JSON list of C-alpha atoms in Angstrom, two decimals:
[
{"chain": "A", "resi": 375, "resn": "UNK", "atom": "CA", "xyz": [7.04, 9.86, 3.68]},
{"chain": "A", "resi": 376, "resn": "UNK", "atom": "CA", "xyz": [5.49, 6.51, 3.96]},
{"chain": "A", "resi": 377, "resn": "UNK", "atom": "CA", "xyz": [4.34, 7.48, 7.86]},
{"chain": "A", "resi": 378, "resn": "UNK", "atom": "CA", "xyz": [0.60, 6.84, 6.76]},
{"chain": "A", "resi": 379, "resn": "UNK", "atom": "CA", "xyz": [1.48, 2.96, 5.85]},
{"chain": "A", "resi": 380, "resn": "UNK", "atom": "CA", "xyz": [1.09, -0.44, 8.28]},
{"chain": "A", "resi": 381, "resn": "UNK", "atom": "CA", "xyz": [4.14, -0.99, 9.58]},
{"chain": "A", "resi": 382, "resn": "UNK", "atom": "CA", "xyz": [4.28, -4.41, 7.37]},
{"chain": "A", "resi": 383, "resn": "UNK", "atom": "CA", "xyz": [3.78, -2.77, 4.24]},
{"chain": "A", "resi": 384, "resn": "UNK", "atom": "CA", "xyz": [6.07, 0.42, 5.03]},
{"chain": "A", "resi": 385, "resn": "UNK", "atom": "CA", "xyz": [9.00, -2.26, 5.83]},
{"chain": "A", "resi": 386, "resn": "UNK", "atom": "CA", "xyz": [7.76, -4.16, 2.44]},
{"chain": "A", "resi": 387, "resn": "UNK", "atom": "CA", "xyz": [8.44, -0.89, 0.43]},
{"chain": "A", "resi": 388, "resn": "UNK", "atom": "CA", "xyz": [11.42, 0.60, 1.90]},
{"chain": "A", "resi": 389, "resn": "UNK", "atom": "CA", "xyz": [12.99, -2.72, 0.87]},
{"chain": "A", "resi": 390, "resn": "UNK", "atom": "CA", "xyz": [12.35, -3.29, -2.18]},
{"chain": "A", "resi": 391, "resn": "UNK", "atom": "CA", "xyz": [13.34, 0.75, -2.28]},
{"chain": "A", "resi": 392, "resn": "UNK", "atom": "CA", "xyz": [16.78, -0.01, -0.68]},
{"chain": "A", "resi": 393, "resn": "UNK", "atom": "CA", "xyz": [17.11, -2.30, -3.39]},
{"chain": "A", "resi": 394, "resn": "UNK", "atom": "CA", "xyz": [16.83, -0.75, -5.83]},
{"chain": "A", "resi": 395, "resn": "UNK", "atom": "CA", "xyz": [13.51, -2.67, -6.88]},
{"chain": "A", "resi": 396, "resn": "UNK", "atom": "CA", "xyz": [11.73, 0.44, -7.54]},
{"chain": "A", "resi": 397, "resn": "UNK", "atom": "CA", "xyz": [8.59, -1.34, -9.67]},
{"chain": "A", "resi": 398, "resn": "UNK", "atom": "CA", "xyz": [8.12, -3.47, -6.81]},
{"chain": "A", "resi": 399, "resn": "UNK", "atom": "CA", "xyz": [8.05, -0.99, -4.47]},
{"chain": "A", "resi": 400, "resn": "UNK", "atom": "CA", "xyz": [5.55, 0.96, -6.07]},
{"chain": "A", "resi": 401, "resn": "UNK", "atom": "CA", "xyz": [3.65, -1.62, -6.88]},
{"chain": "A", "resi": 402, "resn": "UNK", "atom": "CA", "xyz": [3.08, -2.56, -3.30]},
{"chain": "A", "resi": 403, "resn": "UNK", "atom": "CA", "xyz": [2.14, 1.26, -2.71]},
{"chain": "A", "resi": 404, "resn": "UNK", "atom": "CA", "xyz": [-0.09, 1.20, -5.29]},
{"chain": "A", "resi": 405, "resn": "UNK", "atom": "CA", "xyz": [-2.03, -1.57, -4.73]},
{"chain": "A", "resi": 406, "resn": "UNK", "atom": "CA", "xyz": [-2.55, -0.76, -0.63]},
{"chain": "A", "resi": 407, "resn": "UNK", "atom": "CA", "xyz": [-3.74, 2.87, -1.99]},
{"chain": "A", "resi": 408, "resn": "UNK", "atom": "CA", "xyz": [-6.00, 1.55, -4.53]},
{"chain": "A", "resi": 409, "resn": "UNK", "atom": "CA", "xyz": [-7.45, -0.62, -1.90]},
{"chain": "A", "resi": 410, "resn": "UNK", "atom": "CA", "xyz": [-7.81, 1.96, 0.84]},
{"chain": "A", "resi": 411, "resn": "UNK", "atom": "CA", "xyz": [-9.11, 4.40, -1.63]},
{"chain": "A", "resi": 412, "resn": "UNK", "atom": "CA", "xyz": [-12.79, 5.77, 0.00]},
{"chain": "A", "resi": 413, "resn": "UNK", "atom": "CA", "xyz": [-14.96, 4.16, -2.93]},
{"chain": "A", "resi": 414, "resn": "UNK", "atom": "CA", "xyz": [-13.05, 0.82, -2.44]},
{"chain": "A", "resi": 415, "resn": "UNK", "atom": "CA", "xyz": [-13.48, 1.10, 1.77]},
{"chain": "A", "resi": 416, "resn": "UNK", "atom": "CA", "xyz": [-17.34, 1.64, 1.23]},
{"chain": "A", "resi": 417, "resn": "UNK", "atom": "CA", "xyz": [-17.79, -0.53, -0.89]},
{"chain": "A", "resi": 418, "resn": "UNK", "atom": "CA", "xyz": [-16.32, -3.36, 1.61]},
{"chain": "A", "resi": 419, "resn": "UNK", "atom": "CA", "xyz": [-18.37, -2.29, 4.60]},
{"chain": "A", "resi": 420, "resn": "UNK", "atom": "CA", "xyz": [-21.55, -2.14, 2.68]},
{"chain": "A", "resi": 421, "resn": "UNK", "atom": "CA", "xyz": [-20.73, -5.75, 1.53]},
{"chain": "A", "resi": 422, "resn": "UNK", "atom": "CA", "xyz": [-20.58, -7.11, 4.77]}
]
């Protein structure tokens, strides 16, 4: 499920999920998505 994840932040979410810490967990998922998003990726690259 989370096979598309660094390592690091995989292991960061699965724990908080094995404890039961769900809003943590999801909020570490989020904010990796939001900042791997295309726009977001682009717009970091072009900044260079």
């Amino acid at each position: 499920m989370f096979g598309h994840l660094p390592e690091a932040i995989k292991q960061q979410v699965l724990y908080y999920l094995q404890n039961d810490n769900f809003r943590a967990a999801k909020e570490i998922y989020d904010t990796w998505l939001h900042d791997n998003t295309v726009d977001n990726i682009v717009k970091r690259e072009t900044s260079q």
